[in-house]
CSV table of C-alpha atoms and ligand atoms in Angstrom, one decimal:
chain,number,residue,atom,x,y,z
A,1,MET,CA,54.0,-3.9,16.9
A,2,SER,CA,57.5,-5.1,17.0
A,3,LYS,CA,59.3,-5.8,20.2
A,4,VAL,CA,62.0,-3.5,21.7
A,5,ASN,CA,65.1,-4.8,20.1
A,6,GLN,CA,68.2,-5.6,22.3
A,7,ASP,CA,70.7,-4.4,19.8
A,8,GLU,CA,68.9,-1.0,19.8
A,9,ILE,CA,69.0,-0.9,23.6
A,10,VAL,CA,72.7,-1.8,23.5
A,11,SER,CA,73.4,1.0,21.0
A,12,ILE,CA,71.5,3.6,23.2
A,13,LEU,CA,73.7,2.3,26.1
A,14,ASP,CA,76.9,2.7,23.9
A,15,GLY,CA,75.9,6.4,23.3
A,16,TYR,CA,75.6,7.0,27.2
A,17,ASN,CA,78.4,8.8,29.1
A,18,LYS,CA,79.2,6.0,31.6
A,19,GLU,CA,80.8,8.4,33.9
A,20,ASP,CA,77.4,10.2,34.2
A,21,LEU,CA,74.8,7.6,34.4
A,22,THR,CA,71.5,8.3,36.2
A,23,ILE,CA,69.5,5.6,38.0
A,24,ALA,CA,65.8,6.4,37.4
A,25,THR,CA,62.5,4.9,38.5
A,26,LEU,CA,58.8,5.8,38.9
A,27,GLY,CA,58.1,7.4,42.2
A,28,SER,CA,56.2,4.8,44.0
A,29,HIS,CA,56.4,1.2,45.4
A,30,THR,CA,60.1,0.7,46.2
A,31,SER,CA,61.7,3.9,44.6
A,32,LEU,CA,62.9,5.3,47.9
A,33,HIS,CA,65.4,2.5,48.4
A,34,ILE,CA,66.2,2.1,44.7
A,35,LEU,CA,67.2,5.8,44.5
A,36,LYS,CA,68.9,6.0,47.9
A,37,GLY,CA,70.9,2.8,47.0
A,38,ALA,CA,72.0,4.5,43.7
A,39,GLN,CA,73.1,7.6,45.6
A,40,ASN,CA,75.0,5.4,48.0
A,41,LYS,CA,76.9,4.0,45.1
A,42,GLY,CA,77.7,7.4,43.6
A,43,PHE,CA,75.1,7.7,40.8
A,44,LYS,CA,72.9,10.6,40.0
A,45,THR,CA,69.2,9.8,40.5
A,46,ALA,CA,65.9,10.8,38.9
A,47,VAL,CA,62.4,10.1,39.9
A,48,VAL,CA,59.6,10.2,37.4
A,49,CYS,CA,56.8,11.6,39.7
A,50,GLU,CA,53.1,12.0,39.4
A,51,LYS,CA,52.2,15.6,40.1
A,52,GLY,CA,51.4,16.0,43.8
A,53,ARG,CA,53.4,12.9,44.8
A,54,GLU,CA,56.8,14.6,45.1
A,55,VAL,CA,56.9,15.0,48.9
A,56,PRO,CA,58.6,11.8,50.0
A,57,TYR,CA,61.4,12.2,47.5
A,58,GLN,CA,61.9,15.7,48.5
A,59,ARG,CA,61.8,15.1,52.2
A,60,PHE,CA,64.0,11.9,52.0
A,61,LYS,CA,66.2,13.7,49.5
A,62,VAL,CA,66.7,10.7,47.3
A,63,ALA,CA,66.3,12.3,43.9
A,64,ASP,CA,68.7,14.7,42.0
A,65,GLU,CA,66.2,15.2,39.2
A,66,TYR,CA,62.4,15.3,38.9
A,67,ILE,CA,60.4,14.6,35.9
A,68,ILE,CA,56.9,15.5,36.9
A,69,ILE,CA,54.1,13.8,34.9
A,70,ASP,CA,50.2,14.3,35.0
A,71,LYS,CA,49.7,10.6,35.6
A,72,PHE,CA,51.9,7.6,36.3
A,73,SER,CA,51.3,5.9,33.0
A,74,ASP,CA,52.9,8.9,31.1
A,75,ILE,CA,56.3,7.5,32.1
A,76,VAL,CA,56.2,5.7,28.6
A,77,ASN,CA,55.5,8.9,26.7
A,78,GLU,CA,57.9,9.8,24.0
A,79,GLU,CA,59.1,13.1,25.8
A,80,VAL,CA,59.7,11.4,29.1
A,81,GLN,CA,61.7,8.7,27.3
A,82,GLU,CA,63.8,11.4,25.6
A,83,GLN,CA,64.4,13.2,29.0
A,84,LEU,CA,65.4,9.9,30.6
A,85,LYS,CA,67.8,9.2,27.7
A,86,GLU,CA,69.3,12.6,27.8
A,87,MET,CA,70.2,12.0,31.5
A,88,ASN,CA,71.9,8.6,30.4
A,89,SER,CA,69.2,6.8,32.5
A,90,ILE,CA,69.0,3.2,33.4
A,91,VAL,CA,65.3,2.6,34.7
A,92,VAL,CA,64.8,0.1,37.5
A,93,PRO,CA,61.4,-1.6,37.2
A,94,HIS,CA,59.2,-2.3,40.2
A,95,GLY,CA,55.7,-3.4,40.8
A,96,SER,CA,54.0,0.0,40.2
A,97,PHE,CA,56.2,0.8,37.2
A,98,VAL,CA,54.9,-2.5,35.5
A,99,ALA,CA,51.3,-1.7,36.5
A,100,TYR,CA,51.3,1.8,35.3
A,101,ALA,CA,53.4,1.6,32.2
A,102,GLY,CA,51.7,-1.5,31.1
A,103,LEU,CA,53.4,-4.7,29.8
A,104,ASP,CA,52.7,-4.0,26.1
A,105,ARG,CA,54.3,-0.6,26.2
A,106,ILE,CA,57.3,-1.9,28.2
A,107,GLU,CA,57.8,-4.7,25.7
A,108,ASN,CA,57.1,-2.8,22.6
A,109,ASP,CA,58.0,0.9,22.8
A,110,PHE,CA,59.9,1.8,25.9
A,111,TYR,CA,63.3,2.5,24.4
A,112,VAL,CA,65.1,3.3,27.6
A,113,PRO,CA,67.7,0.8,28.9
A,114,MET,CA,66.2,-1.2,31.8
A,115,PHE,CA,67.9,-3.1,34.6
A,116,GLY,CA,67.1,-6.9,34.4
A,117,ASN,CA,65.1,-8.8,31.9
A,118,ARG,CA,62.1,-6.8,30.6
A,119,ASP,CA,60.5,-9.9,29.0
A,120,ILE,CA,60.2,-11.7,32.3
A,121,LEU,CA,57.7,-9.2,33.7
A,122,ARG,CA,54.9,-10.8,31.8
A,123,TRP,CA,55.7,-14.2,33.4
A,124,GLU,CA,54.8,-12.8,36.8
A,125,ALA,CA,51.8,-10.9,35.6
A,126,GLU,CA,50.0,-13.8,33.8
A,127,ARG,CA,49.0,-16.6,36.2
A,128,ASP,CA,49.4,-19.4,33.6
A,129,LEU,CA,52.9,-18.2,32.7
A,130,GLU,CA,53.8,-17.7,36.3
A,131,ARG,CA,52.7,-21.2,37.1
A,132,LYS,CA,54.5,-22.6,34.2
A,133,LEU,CA,57.8,-21.1,35.2
A,134,ILE,CA,57.4,-22.2,38.8
A,135,LYS,CA,56.3,-25.7,37.8
A,136,ASP,CA,59.1,-26.0,35.3
A,137,SER,CA,61.5,-25.1,38.0
A,138,GLY,CA,60.3,-28.2,40.0
A,139,ILE,CA,59.1,-26.0,43.0
A,140,ARG,CA,56.1,-27.1,45.0
A,141,MET,CA,53.0,-24.9,44.4
A,142,PRO,CA,49.5,-25.1,45.7
A,143,TYR,CA,47.2,-27.4,43.9
A,144,LYS,CA,45.1,-25.5,41.2
A,145,TYR,CA,41.4,-26.1,40.6
A,146,ASP,CA,40.0,-25.8,37.1
A,147,ASN,CA,36.4,-25.9,38.2
A,148,PRO,CA,34.6,-24.5,41.4
A,149,GLU,CA,32.7,-27.8,41.4
A,150,ASP,CA,35.8,-29.9,42.2
A,151,ILE,CA,36.5,-27.9,45.4
A,152,ASP,CA,37.2,-30.6,47.9
A,153,ARG,CA,39.2,-28.8,50.7
A,154,ALA,CA,40.1,-25.2,51.8
A,155,VAL,CA,40.8,-23.1,48.8
A,156,ILE,CA,41.8,-19.4,48.4
A,157,VAL,CA,40.2,-17.6,45.4
A,158,LYS,CA,42.2,-14.9,43.6
A,159,PHE,CA,41.3,-12.5,40.8
A,160,PRO,CA,43.4,-11.3,37.8
A,161,GLY,CA,46.0,-8.5,38.2
A,162,ALA,CA,48.1,-7.3,41.2
A,163,ARG,CA,45.5,-5.8,43.5
A,164,GLY,CA,47.2,-6.5,46.8
A,165,GLY,CA,44.8,-9.3,47.8
A,166,LYS,CA,41.6,-7.3,47.2
A,167,GLY,CA,38.6,-9.5,46.6
A,168,TYR,CA,40.4,-12.8,47.6
A,169,PHE,CA,38.4,-15.1,49.8
A,170,VAL,CA,38.5,-18.6,51.3
A,171,ALA,CA,35.9,-21.3,50.7
A,172,SER,CA,35.8,-25.1,51.2
A,173,SER,CA,32.9,-26.1,48.9
A,174,ALA,CA,31.2,-25.1,45.6
A,175,GLU,CA,28.3,-23.7,47.5
A,176,GLU,CA,30.5,-21.5,49.7
A,177,PHE,CA,32.4,-20.4,46.6
A,178,GLU,CA,29.1,-19.1,45.1
A,179,GLU,CA,28.0,-17.4,48.3
A,180,ARG,CA,31.4,-15.6,48.6
A,181,ILE,CA,31.4,-14.5,45.0
A,182,ALA,CA,28.0,-12.9,45.6
A,183,ALA,CA,29.3,-11.1,48.7
A,184,MET,CA,32.4,-9.7,46.8
A,185,GLN,CA,30.1,-8.5,44.0
A,186,GLU,CA,27.9,-6.8,46.6
A,187,ARG,CA,31.0,-5.0,47.9
A,188,ASN,CA,32.0,-4.0,44.4
A,189,TRP,CA,35.4,-5.6,44.9
A,190,ILE,CA,34.9,-7.9,41.8
A,191,GLU,CA,33.2,-7.3,38.5
A,192,GLU,CA,31.2,-9.8,36.5
A,193,GLU,CA,34.0,-10.5,34.1
A,194,ASP,CA,36.4,-11.4,37.0
A,195,ILE,CA,34.3,-14.4,37.9
A,196,SER,CA,35.2,-16.5,34.9
A,197,HIS,CA,38.8,-15.6,35.6
A,198,ALA,CA,38.7,-16.6,39.2
A,199,HIS,CA,41.8,-18.4,40.2
A,200,ILE,CA,41.2,-21.3,42.6
A,201,GLU,CA,44.0,-22.8,44.5
A,202,GLU,CA,44.7,-25.0,47.6
A,203,TYR,CA,44.7,-23.0,50.7
A,204,ILE,CA,48.0,-23.5,52.4
A,205,SER,CA,47.9,-23.3,56.2
A,206,GLY,CA,51.2,-22.1,57.4
A,207,THR,CA,53.4,-19.1,58.1
A,208,ASN,CA,54.3,-16.6,55.4
A,209,PHE,CA,57.8,-16.0,54.2
A,210,CYS,CA,58.6,-13.7,51.2
A,211,VAL,CA,62.1,-14.3,50.1
A,212,HIS,CA,64.0,-11.5,48.4
A,213,PHE,CA,66.5,-13.0,46.0
A,214,PHE,CA,69.0,-11.3,43.8
A,215,TYR,CA,70.6,-13.2,40.9
A,216,SER,CA,73.9,-11.7,40.0
A,217,VAL,CA,74.8,-12.2,36.4
A,218,LEU,CA,78.2,-11.2,37.0
A,219,HIS,CA,78.9,-13.7,39.9
A,220,ASP,CA,76.5,-16.3,38.5
A,221,GLU,CA,75.1,-16.7,41.9
A,222,VAL,CA,71.7,-16.5,43.6
A,223,GLU,CA,71.8,-14.3,46.8
A,224,VAL,CA,69.2,-14.3,49.6
A,225,LEU,CA,69.1,-10.6,50.5
A,226,GLY,CA,66.1,-10.5,52.9
A,227,MET,CA,62.8,-11.9,53.9
A,228,ASP,CA,59.5,-10.3,54.9
A,229,SER,CA,56.1,-11.3,56.0
A,230,ARG,CA,52.9,-9.4,55.1
A,231,PHE,CA,50.5,-7.3,57.2
A,232,GLU,CA,47.1,-8.1,55.6
A,233,SER,CA,43.7,-6.3,56.3
A,234,ASN,CA,41.4,-7.4,57.7
A,235,ILE,CA,42.6,-11.0,58.3
A,236,ASP,CA,45.4,-9.9,60.7
A,237,GLY,CA,42.8,-7.9,62.8
A,238,LEU,CA,40.2,-10.7,62.6
A,239,VAL,CA,42.5,-13.3,64.2
A,240,ARG,CA,42.9,-11.0,67.3
A,241,ILE,CA,39.2,-11.6,68.0
A,242,PRO,CA,38.6,-14.8,70.1
A,243,ALA,CA,37.3,-17.7,68.0
A,244,LYS,CA,33.8,-17.8,69.4
A,245,ASP,CA,33.4,-13.9,68.8
A,246,GLN,CA,34.7,-14.3,65.2
A,247,LEU,CA,31.7,-16.5,64.5
A,248,GLU,CA,29.3,-14.0,66.1
A,249,VAL,CA,30.5,-10.8,64.5
A,250,GLY,CA,30.1,-12.3,61.1
A,251,LEU,CA,33.0,-10.4,59.4
A,252,ASP,CA,34.2,-11.7,56.0
A,253,PRO,CA,38.1,-12.1,55.9
A,254,SER,CA,40.0,-10.1,53.3
A,255,TYR,CA,43.7,-10.2,52.3
A,256,VAL,CA,44.6,-6.7,51.4
A,257,ILE,CA,48.3,-6.1,51.9
A,258,THR,CA,48.9,-3.0,54.0
A,259,GLY,CA,52.5,-3.3,55.1
A,260,ASN,CA,55.4,-5.7,55.7
A,261,HIS,CA,57.6,-6.8,58.5
A,262,PRO,CA,61.1,-8.2,58.4
A,263,VAL,CA,61.6,-11.7,59.4
A,264,VAL,CA,64.1,-14.5,59.7
A,265,MET,CA,63.5,-18.1,59.1
A,266,ARG,CA,64.5,-21.1,61.0
A,267,GLU,CA,68.1,-21.8,60.0
A,268,SER,CA,67.3,-25.5,59.1
A,269,LEU,CA,64.9,-24.2,56.3
A,270,LEU,CA,67.5,-22.2,54.6
A,271,PRO,CA,68.7,-25.1,52.3
A,272,GLN,CA,65.2,-25.3,50.9
A,273,VAL,CA,65.2,-21.5,50.3
A,274,PHE,CA,68.4,-21.6,48.3
A,275,ASP,CA,67.2,-24.6,46.3
A,276,ILE,CA,64.0,-22.8,45.2
A,277,GLY,CA,66.0,-19.7,44.3
A,278,ASP,CA,68.6,-21.7,42.2
A,279,ARG,CA,65.8,-23.8,40.5
A,280,LEU,CA,63.9,-20.7,39.4
A,281,VAL,CA,66.9,-18.9,38.0
A,282,ASP,CA,67.9,-22.1,36.0
A,283,ALA,CA,64.5,-22.5,34.6
A,284,ALA,CA,64.1,-18.9,33.7
A,285,LYS,CA,67.4,-19.0,31.7
A,286,ASN,CA,65.7,-21.6,29.5
A,287,LEU,CA,62.2,-20.2,29.3
A,288,VAL,CA,62.7,-16.5,29.1
A,289,PRO,CA,66.3,-15.6,28.1
A,290,PRO,CA,68.3,-14.0,29.4
A,291,GLY,CA,66.6,-15.2,32.6
A,292,MET,CA,65.7,-13.9,36.1
A,293,ASN,CA,68.5,-11.4,36.1
A,294,GLY,CA,68.5,-9.1,39.2
A,295,PRO,CA,65.9,-9.0,42.0
A,296,PHE,CA,63.1,-11.4,42.4
A,297,CYS,CA,60.8,-12.7,45.2
A,298,LEU,CA,59.2,-16.0,46.0
A,299,GLN,CA,56.2,-15.7,48.2
A,300,THR,CA,55.9,-18.7,50.4
A,301,MET,CA,54.0,-20.6,53.1
A,302,CYS,CA,55.9,-22.9,55.4
A,303,THR,CA,53.7,-25.7,56.7
A,304,ASP,CA,54.0,-27.5,60.0
A,305,ASN,CA,55.8,-30.4,58.2
A,306,LEU,CA,58.4,-27.6,57.4
A,307,GLU,CA,57.8,-27.6,53.7
A,308,ILE,CA,58.1,-24.4,51.9
A,309,ILE,CA,55.4,-24.0,49.3
A,310,THR,CA,55.5,-21.1,46.8
A,311,PHE,CA,52.3,-19.4,45.8
A,312,GLU,CA,53.4,-16.4,44.1
A,313,MET,CA,56.6,-14.8,42.4
A,314,SER,CA,57.7,-11.3,41.5
A,315,ALA,CA,60.2,-11.0,38.7
A,316,ARG,CA,61.5,-7.6,39.8
A,317,THR,CA,62.0,-5.7,43.2
A,318,ASP,CA,59.2,-6.8,45.4
A,319,GLY,CA,57.4,-4.4,47.8
A,320,GLY,CA,58.5,-6.3,50.8
A,321,SER,CA,62.2,-5.3,50.1
A,322,ASN,CA,61.2,-2.0,51.7
A,323,THR,CA,61.7,-3.9,55.1
A,324,PHE,CA,65.5,-3.7,54.6
A,325,MET,CA,66.3,-0.3,53.3
A,326,ASN,CA,69.4,-0.4,55.7
A,327,GLY,CA,70.1,-4.1,55.2
A,328,SER,CA,68.7,-7.3,56.7
A,329,ALA,CA,70.1,-10.1,58.7
A,330,TYR,CA,70.8,-12.0,55.5
A,331,SER,CA,72.4,-9.1,53.6
A,332,TYR,CA,74.7,-8.5,56.7
A,333,LEU,CA,75.8,-12.1,56.5
A,334,LEU,CA,76.7,-11.8,52.8
A,335,PHE,CA,78.1,-8.2,52.7
A,336,GLY,CA,78.9,-7.2,56.2
A,337,GLU,CA,77.5,-3.8,55.6
A,338,GLU,CA,74.1,-2.2,54.9
A,339,MET,CA,72.8,-3.5,51.6
A,340,SER,CA,69.2,-2.7,50.5
A,341,MET,CA,67.9,-4.3,47.3
A,342,GLY,CA,68.2,-0.9,45.6
A,343,GLN,CA,71.8,-0.7,46.7
A,344,ARG,CA,72.5,-4.2,45.4
A,345,ILE,CA,71.1,-3.3,42.0
A,346,SER,CA,73.4,-0.1,41.8
A,347,HIS,CA,76.3,-2.2,43.1
A,348,GLU,CA,75.9,-4.6,40.1
A,349,ILE,CA,75.5,-1.8,37.6
A,350,LYS,CA,78.7,-0.2,39.0
A,351,LYS,CA,80.7,-3.5,38.7
A,352,GLY,CA,79.1,-4.1,35.2
A,353,ILE,CA,80.6,-0.7,34.1
A,354,LYS,CA,84.0,-1.5,35.6
A,355,GLU,CA,84.1,-4.9,34.0
A,356,ASN,CA,82.7,-3.6,30.7
A,357,LYS,CA,79.7,-6.0,31.0
A,358,LEU,CA,76.9,-3.5,31.4
A,359,GLU,CA,75.0,-4.7,28.4
A,360,ASP,CA,74.7,-8.2,30.1
A,361,LEU,CA,72.7,-6.5,32.8
A,362,ILE,CA,70.4,-4.5,30.7
A,363,THR,CA,67.6,-5.1,28.4
B,1,LIG,P1,49.0,-12.9,46.7
B,1,LIG,O1,48.3,-11.8,46.1
B,1,LIG,O2,49.0,-14.2,45.9
B,1,LIG,O3,50.4,-12.4,47.1
B,1,LIG,O4,48.3,-13.2,48.1
B,1,LIG,C1,47.9,-12.4,49.0
B,1,LIG,C2,47.8,-13.0,50.4
B,1,LIG,O5,46.8,-14.1,50.3
B,1,LIG,C3,49.0,-13.8,50.8
B,1,LIG,O6,50.0,-12.9,51.5
B,1,LIG,C4,48.5,-14.8,51.7
B,1,LIG,O7,48.1,-14.5,53.0
B,1,LIG,C5,47.2,-15.3,51.1
B,1,LIG,N1,47.5,-16.4,50.1
B,1,LIG,C6,47.6,-16.4,48.8
B,1,LIG,N2,47.8,-17.7,48.3
B,1,LIG,C7,47.6,-18.5,49.4
B,1,LIG,C8,47.5,-19.9,49.5
B,1,LIG,N3,47.7,-20.7,48.5
B,1,LIG,N4,47.3,-20.4,50.7
B,1,LIG,C9,47.1,-19.6,51.9
B,1,LIG,N5,47.2,-18.3,51.7
B,1,LIG,C10,47.4,-17.8,50.6
């Protein structure tokens, strides 16, 4: 299977009527602000929607066109791609789009122009690649254990795929690791084959900041557009129980993400934030050309020595950007107006059209 060829994408883009572009995405994840942001910038919008999931797009009135499919993964089907191209669509990827379309299909046979770098999506999905990119950037990450026998401090154990924290657990010894694995299997939260793929890393005790960056190819600048912190079930509920009762109730903590809230960071920490964003963009240019173009997110913990440690990255619009659909404290500083991540994407596309550089923004 050969990879989607950039020349072919550019020739599809050349055939588009630039006065009549559509911004399209899969109806899930961050599509509301992606589509609303496109409308704000004067684009037509289309949502590719699983049958029965239309209501939010209808009620919030963010989509001009609906392509209704039986199941999310049908977005890569030939007919859907044809419909999208007929509408002169640029597709904006997000977490659910990547999960349902599948990396192989996106890389090999999704011939619709996409905003950003389609090749970098694999680098967030595969832990080894993700780690390589972050390490090559010189960004501090949690220590990784290759063998449960080596566990010598508090660790968090994760499993493959984006499962919103389901099945994660903490342990501080090899015995505890085995006990917790058995408990997760009993709950049917992990399968036998997940165990050999368990990712064990140092547990960073600190406060969570997920930083939403946008790298503008046109300005060659990394922007901080917003920050969120996660609501996680049941850990956030568990910590509301007094410590002595926590021991008695015997509940196992879990880290399933259920929502996000906007946050701001101590101002003195912001130099570190810009530093990690700039570093990642520099490294990505070399490792995965054309680089980390457009939205990305670094998920971090800030320790009590005020060190920011990055434990995860999204190489596209991250779910936490839903916290600033009408702008954040940081997007206000930069733009002085409402600016969601979705709006920022469409703003860039509009500028790309004006400056005749759209092909630099698309793969
Ligand atoms: P992730 O799926 O990697 O985004 O992780 C889900 C949640 O697990 C995070 O939001 C954190 O609460 C927690 N977490 C993940 N990695 C670490 C870590 N190295 N140290 C402490 N907590 C973590």
